[in-house]
Coordinates of C-alpha atoms in Angstrom, one line a residue:
X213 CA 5.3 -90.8 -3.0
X214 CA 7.3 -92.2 -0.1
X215 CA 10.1 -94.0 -2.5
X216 CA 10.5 -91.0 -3.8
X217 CA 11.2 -89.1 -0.7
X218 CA 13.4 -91.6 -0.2
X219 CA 15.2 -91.3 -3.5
X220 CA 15.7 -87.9 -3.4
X221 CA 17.0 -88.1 0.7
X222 CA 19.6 -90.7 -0.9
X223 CA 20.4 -88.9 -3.8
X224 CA 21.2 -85.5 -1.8
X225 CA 23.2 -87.8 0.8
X226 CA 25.5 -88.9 -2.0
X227 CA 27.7 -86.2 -2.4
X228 CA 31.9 -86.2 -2.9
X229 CA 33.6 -85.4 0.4
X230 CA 34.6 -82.0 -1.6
X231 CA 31.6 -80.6 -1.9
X232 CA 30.9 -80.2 2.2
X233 CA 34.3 -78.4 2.5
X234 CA 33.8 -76.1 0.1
X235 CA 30.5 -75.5 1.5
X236 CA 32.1 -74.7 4.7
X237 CA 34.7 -72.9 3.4
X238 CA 32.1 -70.6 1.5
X239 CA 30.4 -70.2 5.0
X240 CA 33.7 -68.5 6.5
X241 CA 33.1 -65.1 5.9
X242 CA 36.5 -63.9 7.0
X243 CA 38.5 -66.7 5.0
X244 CA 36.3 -65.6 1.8
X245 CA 37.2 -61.9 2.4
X246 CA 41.0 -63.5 2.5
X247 CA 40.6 -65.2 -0.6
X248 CA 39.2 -62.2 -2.4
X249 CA 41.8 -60.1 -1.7
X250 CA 44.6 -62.4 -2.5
X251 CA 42.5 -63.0 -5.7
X252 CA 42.8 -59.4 -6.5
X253 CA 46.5 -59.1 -5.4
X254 CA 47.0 -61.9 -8.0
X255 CA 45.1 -60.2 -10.8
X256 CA 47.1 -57.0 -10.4
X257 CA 50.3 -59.2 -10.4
X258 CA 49.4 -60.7 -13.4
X259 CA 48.0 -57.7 -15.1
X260 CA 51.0 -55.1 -14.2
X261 CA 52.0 -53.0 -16.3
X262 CA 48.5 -52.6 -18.0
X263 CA 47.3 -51.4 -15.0
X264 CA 49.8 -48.9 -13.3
X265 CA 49.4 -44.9 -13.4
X266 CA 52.9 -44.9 -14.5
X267 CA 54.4 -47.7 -16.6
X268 CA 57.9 -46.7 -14.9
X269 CA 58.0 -47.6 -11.4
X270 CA 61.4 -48.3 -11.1
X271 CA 63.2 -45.9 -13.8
X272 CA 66.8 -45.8 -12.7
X273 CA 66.4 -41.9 -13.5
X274 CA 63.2 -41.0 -11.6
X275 CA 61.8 -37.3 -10.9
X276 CA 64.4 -35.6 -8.6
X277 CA 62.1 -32.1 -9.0
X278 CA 59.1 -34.2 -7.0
X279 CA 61.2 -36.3 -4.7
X280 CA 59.1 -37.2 -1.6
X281 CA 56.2 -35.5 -2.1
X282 CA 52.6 -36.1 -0.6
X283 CA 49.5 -38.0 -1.8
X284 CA 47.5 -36.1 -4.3
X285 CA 50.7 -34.4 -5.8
X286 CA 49.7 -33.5 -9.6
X287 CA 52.3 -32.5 -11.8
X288 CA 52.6 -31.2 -16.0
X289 CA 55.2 -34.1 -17.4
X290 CA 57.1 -32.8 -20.9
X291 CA 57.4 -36.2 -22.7
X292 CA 60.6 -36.0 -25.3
X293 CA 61.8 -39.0 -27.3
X294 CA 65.1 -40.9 -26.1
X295 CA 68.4 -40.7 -28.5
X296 CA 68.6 -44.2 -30.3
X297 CA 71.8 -44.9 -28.2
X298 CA 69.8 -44.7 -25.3
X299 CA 66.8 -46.4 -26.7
X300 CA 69.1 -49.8 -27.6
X301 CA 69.8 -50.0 -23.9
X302 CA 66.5 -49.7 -22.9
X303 CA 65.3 -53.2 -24.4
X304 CA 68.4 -55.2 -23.9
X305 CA 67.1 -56.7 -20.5
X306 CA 65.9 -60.5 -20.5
X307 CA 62.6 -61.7 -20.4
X308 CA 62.1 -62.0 -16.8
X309 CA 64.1 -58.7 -15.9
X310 CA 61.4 -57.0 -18.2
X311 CA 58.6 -58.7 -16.0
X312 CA 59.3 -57.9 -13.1
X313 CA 61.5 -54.8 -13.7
X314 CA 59.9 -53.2 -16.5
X315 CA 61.7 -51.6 -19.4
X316 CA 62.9 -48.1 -18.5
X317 CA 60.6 -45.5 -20.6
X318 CA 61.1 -45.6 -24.2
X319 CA 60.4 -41.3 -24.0
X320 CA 62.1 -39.2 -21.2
X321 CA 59.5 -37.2 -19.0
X322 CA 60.5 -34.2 -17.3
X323 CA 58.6 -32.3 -14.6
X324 CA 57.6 -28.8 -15.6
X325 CA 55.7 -25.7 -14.2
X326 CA 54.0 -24.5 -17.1
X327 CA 55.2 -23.5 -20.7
X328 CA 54.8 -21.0 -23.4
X329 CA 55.7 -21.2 -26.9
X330 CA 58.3 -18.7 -28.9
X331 CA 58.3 -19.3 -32.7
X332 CA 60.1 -22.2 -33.2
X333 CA 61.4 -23.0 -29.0
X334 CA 59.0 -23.9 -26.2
X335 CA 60.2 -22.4 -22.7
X336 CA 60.0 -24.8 -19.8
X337 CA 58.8 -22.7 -16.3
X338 CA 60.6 -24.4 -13.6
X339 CA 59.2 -26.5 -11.0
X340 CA 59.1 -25.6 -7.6
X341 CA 62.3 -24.6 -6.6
X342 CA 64.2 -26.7 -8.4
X343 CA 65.4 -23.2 -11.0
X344 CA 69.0 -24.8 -11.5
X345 CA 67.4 -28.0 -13.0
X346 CA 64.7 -25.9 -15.0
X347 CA 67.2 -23.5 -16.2
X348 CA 69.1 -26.3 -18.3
X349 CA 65.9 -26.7 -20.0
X350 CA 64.0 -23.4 -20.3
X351 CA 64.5 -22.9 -23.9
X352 CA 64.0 -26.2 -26.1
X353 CA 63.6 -26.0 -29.9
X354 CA 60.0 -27.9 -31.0
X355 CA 61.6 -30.4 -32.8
X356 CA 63.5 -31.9 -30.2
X357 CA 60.6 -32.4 -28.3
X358 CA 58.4 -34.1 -31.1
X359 CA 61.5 -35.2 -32.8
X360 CA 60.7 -34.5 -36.1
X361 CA 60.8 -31.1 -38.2
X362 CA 57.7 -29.2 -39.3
X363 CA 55.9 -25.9 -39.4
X364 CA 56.0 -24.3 -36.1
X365 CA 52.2 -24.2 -35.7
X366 CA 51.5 -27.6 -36.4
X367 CA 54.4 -28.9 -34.3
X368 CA 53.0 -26.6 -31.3
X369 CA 49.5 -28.0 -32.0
X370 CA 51.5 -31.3 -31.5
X371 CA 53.0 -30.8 -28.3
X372 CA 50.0 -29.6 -26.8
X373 CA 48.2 -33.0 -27.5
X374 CA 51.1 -35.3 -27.3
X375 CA 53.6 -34.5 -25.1
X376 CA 52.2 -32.1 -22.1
X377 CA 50.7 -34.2 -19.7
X378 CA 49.8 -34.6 -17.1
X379 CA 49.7 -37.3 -14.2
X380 CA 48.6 -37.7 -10.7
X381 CA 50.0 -38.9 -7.7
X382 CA 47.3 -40.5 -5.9
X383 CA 49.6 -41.9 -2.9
X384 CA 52.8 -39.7 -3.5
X385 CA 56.1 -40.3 -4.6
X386 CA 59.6 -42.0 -2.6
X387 CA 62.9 -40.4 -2.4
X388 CA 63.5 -41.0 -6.2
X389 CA 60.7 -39.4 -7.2
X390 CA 58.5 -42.6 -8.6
X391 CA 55.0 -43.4 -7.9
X392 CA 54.0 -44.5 -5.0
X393 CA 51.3 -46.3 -6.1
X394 CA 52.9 -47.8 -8.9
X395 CA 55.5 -49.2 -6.8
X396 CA 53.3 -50.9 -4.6
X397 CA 51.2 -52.1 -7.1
X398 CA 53.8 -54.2 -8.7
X399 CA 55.5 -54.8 -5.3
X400 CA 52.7 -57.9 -5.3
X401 CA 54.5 -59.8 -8.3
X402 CA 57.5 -60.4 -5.8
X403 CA 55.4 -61.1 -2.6
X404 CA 53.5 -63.5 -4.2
X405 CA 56.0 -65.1 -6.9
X406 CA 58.4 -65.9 -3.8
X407 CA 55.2 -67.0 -1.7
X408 CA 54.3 -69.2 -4.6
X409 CA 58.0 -70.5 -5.2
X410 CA 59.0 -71.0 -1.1
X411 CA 55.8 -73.2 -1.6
X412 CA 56.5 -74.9 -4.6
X413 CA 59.8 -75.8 -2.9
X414 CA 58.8 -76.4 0.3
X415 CA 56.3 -79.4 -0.8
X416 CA 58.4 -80.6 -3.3
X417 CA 61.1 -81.2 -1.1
X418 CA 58.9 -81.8 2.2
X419 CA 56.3 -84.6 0.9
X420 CA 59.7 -86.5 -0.7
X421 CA 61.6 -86.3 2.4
X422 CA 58.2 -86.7 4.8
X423 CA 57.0 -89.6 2.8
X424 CA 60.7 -91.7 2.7
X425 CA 61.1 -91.4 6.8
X426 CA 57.5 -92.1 7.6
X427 CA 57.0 -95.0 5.2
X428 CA 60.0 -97.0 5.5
X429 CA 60.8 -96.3 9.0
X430 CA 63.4 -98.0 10.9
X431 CA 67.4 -96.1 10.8
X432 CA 65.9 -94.2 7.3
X433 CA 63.2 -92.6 9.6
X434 CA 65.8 -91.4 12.3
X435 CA 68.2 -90.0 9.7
X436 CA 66.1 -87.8 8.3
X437 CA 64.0 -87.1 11.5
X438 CA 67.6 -86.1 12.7
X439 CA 68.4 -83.7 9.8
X440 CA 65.0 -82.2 9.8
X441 CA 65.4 -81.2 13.9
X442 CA 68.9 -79.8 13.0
X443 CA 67.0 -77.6 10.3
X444 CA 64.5 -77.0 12.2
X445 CA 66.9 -76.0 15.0
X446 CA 68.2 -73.4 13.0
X447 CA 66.6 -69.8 12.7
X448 CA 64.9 -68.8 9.2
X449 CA 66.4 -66.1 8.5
X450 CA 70.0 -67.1 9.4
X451 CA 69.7 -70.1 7.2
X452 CA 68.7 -68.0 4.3
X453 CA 71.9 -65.9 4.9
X454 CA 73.9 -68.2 4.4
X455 CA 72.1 -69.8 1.4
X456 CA 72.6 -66.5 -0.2
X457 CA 76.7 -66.5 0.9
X458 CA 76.6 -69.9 0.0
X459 CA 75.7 -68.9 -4.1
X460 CA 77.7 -66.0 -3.8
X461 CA 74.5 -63.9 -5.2
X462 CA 71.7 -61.5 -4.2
X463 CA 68.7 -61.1 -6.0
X464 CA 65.0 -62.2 -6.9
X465 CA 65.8 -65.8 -8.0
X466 CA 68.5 -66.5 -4.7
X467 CA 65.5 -65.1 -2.9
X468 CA 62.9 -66.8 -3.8
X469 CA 65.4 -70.0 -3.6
X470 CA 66.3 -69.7 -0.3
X471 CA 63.6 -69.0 1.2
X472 CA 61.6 -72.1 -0.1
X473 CA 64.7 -73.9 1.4
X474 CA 63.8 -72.9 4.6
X475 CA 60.2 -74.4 4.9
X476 CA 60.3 -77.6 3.8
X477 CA 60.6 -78.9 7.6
X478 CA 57.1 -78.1 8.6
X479 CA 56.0 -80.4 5.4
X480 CA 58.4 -83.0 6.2
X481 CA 56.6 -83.6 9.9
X482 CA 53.4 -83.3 9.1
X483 CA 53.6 -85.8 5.9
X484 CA 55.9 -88.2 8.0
X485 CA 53.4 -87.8 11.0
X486 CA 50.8 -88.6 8.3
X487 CA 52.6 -91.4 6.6
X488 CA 52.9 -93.1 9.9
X489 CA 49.5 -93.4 10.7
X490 CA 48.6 -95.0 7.1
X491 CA 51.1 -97.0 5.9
X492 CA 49.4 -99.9 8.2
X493 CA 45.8 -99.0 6.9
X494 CA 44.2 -102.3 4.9
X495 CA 44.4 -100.2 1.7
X496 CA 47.9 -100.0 2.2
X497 CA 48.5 -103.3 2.6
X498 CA 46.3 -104.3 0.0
X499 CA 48.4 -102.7 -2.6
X500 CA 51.6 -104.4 -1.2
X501 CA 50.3 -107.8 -1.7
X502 CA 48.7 -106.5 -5.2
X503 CA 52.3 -105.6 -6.3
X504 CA 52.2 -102.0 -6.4
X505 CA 55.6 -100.4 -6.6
X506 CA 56.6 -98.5 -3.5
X507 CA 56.6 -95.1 -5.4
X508 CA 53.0 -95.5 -6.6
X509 CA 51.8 -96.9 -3.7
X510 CA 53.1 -93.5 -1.7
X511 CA 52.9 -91.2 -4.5
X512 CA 48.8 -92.2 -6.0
X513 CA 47.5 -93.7 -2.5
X514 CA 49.5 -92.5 0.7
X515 CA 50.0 -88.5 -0.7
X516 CA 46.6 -87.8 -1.7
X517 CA 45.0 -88.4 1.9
X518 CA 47.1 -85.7 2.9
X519 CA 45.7 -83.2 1.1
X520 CA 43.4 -81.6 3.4
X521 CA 46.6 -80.9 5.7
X522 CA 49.1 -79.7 2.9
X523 CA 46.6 -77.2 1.6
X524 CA 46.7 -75.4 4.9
X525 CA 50.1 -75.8 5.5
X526 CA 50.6 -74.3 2.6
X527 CA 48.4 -71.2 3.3
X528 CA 50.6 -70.6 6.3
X529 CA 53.6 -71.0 4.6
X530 CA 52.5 -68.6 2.1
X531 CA 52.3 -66.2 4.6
X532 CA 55.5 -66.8 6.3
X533 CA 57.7 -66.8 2.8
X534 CA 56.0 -63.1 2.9
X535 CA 57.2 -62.1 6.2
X536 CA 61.0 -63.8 5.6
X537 CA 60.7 -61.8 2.4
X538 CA 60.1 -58.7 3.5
X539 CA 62.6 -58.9 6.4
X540 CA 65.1 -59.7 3.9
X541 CA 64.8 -57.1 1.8
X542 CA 64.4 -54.7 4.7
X543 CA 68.2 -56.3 5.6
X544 CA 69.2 -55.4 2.4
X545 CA 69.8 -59.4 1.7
X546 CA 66.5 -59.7 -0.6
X547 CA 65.4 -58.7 -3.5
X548 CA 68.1 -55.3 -4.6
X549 CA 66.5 -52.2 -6.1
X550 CA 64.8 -50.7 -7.7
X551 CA 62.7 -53.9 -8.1
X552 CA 60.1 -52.5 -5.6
X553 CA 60.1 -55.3 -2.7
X554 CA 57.8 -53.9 0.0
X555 CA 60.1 -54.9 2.4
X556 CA 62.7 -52.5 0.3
X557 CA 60.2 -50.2 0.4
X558 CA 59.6 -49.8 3.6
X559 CA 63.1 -49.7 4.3
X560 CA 63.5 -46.8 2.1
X561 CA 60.6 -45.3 4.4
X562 CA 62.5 -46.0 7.7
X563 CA 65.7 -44.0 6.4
X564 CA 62.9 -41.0 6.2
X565 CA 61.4 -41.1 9.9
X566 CA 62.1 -37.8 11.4
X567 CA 60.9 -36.2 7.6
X568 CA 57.3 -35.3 6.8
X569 CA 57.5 -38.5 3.7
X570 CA 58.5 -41.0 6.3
X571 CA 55.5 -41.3 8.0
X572 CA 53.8 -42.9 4.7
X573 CA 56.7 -44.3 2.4
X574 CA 56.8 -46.5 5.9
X575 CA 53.1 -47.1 6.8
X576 CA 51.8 -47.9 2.8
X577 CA 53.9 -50.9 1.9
X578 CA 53.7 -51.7 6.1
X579 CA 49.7 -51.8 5.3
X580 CA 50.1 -53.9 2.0
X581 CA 52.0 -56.5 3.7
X582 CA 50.0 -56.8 6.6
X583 CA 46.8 -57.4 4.5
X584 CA 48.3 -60.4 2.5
X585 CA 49.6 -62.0 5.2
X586 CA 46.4 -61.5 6.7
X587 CA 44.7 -62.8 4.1
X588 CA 46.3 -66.1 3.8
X589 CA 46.0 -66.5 7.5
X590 CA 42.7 -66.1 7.4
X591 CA 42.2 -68.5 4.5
X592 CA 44.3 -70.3 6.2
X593 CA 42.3 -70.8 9.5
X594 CA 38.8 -71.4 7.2
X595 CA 40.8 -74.3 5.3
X596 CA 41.2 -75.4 8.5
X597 CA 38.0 -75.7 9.8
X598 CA 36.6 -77.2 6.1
X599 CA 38.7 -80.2 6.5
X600 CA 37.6 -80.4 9.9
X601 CA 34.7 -83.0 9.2
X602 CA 33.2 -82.2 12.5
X603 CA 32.5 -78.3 11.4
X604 CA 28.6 -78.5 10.6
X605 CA 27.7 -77.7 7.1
X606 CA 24.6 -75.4 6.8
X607 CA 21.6 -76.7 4.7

């Protein structure tokens, strides 16, 4: 009985060092209510368009009849094919434009007031007070809407099922007219694509330039610790200005660019502050006298006990690519419209203060970028305390 006891004591004991920090990350309530919700911000991102109320955030066209209205607006929507000229436009966009763009609508919706039919023609009421808009399209004939001929009754029957619908907006619309809640929705593809780039970036560059000055030392060490302080020295935002000037470019790619170009100093230190605590340790010196190539020796020994502090810093710089981001945009020198930024949209929102819209077209995408940066701060702080060996682990 007692060699088992003992058995099983040794057994339990003889667990991987991974297994206590995720135990102590699972005990961090407010890091686990961080991770969900990036979890579900990523889920929407990656789901889109499947998911929207309207698959046409960012038509170029947009509702002009319903322009900055409030949350809970429903509205009747006449949906008519597009002429074929307009139609090839519509898909000659590249594959990454379609992503994060979407196409524009393959059928043009209009907003109506009601309808009635007359013989062959369906009469459009007008919408609000927009009567010079509805005017133009009071009297349509029924094959223009379906766009095909037939009896009058069965194309009627037609339009009732097919092409009166209609569609609510749960969090309002902006100045163009577009859903609100669409465009915030798929505002997360762009907070968290440049998150995950600037990261990318940031590491990549950070652990290569980190791991050079802190292993070899010596004048390498003070040339790079020299050009990181004159990075570091200079602010964010400025130097992702003039990366921008410097390609001669705006958009989602420069953006996510530049603002990974900007982070990379915070890895550097931390991996050369790393590197110079281990490269005297006896594995390290084991491997030199073993023959092991410089890059191996940093890039499968030396790196990999640094995980525990890249993760975090990571996390935070998640957070901070979010925040640069959203200034950016908010600057006009980010992502351009009518990719829908939330730091574009809450521009758009600030133009409105003073109006009844501007109170919310500001305060929504204001919320959603709060909450992510939240989040990965708050992940951020329980990764912190996992790695921490000295946080007790709960039985």
């Amino acid at each position: 009985m007692a060699a088992t006891a003992v058995s099983t004591t040794t057994a339990a004991a003889a667990r991987p060092p991974g297994y206590y920090v995720r135990q102590r990350l699972w005990q961090n309530r407010p890091a686990v209510a961080g991770l969900a919700f990036i979890a579900l911000c990523a889920l929407v991102a990656l789901l889109g368009y499947w998911i929207l109320p309207d698959n046409s955030p960012n038509a170029s066209h947009g509702f002009v009849q319903i322009q900055k209205e409030a949350p809970g607006l429903r509205v009747q929507l006449l949906r008519q094919p597009l002429p074929d000229s307009a139609r090839n436009s519509v898909h000659a966009d590249n594959l990454f434009t379609t992503w994060l763009h979407g196409r524009e609508p393959d059928v043009l919706e209009t907003p109506i007031g009601g309808y009635e039919f007359s013989g062959d023609s369906i009469i459009l009421k007008p919408l609000g007070q927009h009567s010079a808009e509805a005017g133009r399209l009071r009297r349509l004939a029924l094959s223009a809407v379906t766009g095909h001929a037939g009896a009058p009754a069965a194309l009627q029957q037609e339009i009732r099922e097919k092409h009166v619908i209609s569609r609510t907006y749960a969090l309002g619309t902006d100045k163009a007219g577009r859903d609100e809640l669409s465009r915030l929705l798929l505002g997360t593809r762009i907070s968290l694509g440049i998150g995950l780039v600037a990261v990318l970036i940031s590491l990549a560059l950070g652990m290569a330039v980190g791991a050079v000055a802190g292993y070899f030392g010596g004048w390498v060490d003070s040339l790079l610790l020299g050009l990181m302080t004159v990075v570091w020295s200079i602010p964010g935002i400025m130097l992702v200005i003039a990366i921008s000037l410097a390609l001669d470019s705006k958009g989602v790619w420069v953006s996510f660019v530049a603002v990974g170009l900007t982070m990379w100093v915070d890895v550097a230190r931390v991996v050369r502050g790393q590197m110079l605590s281990l490269r005297a340790a006896t594995f390290v010196e084991a491997g030199r006298v073993l023959g092991l190539p410089t890059w191996r020796l940093i890039a499968r020994h030396l790196l990999p006990n640094m995980r525990g502090p890249l993760i975090v810093l990571a996390t935070s710089n998640f957070a901070a690519a979010i925040l640069l981001e959203a200034g950016l945009s908010f600057l006009g020198l980010g992502v351009q419209p009518p990719a829908p930024s939330w730091g574009l949209m809450v521009k758009e929102g600030y133009d409105l203060l003073g109006t009844e819209a501007g109170l919310w077209l500001t305060l929504l995408p204001g919320t959603a970028i709060s909450l992510l940066v939240l989040s990965f701060n708050l992940l951020g702080n329980g990764l912190r305390d996992a790695y921490d060996p000295k946080t007790p682990v709960a039985a």
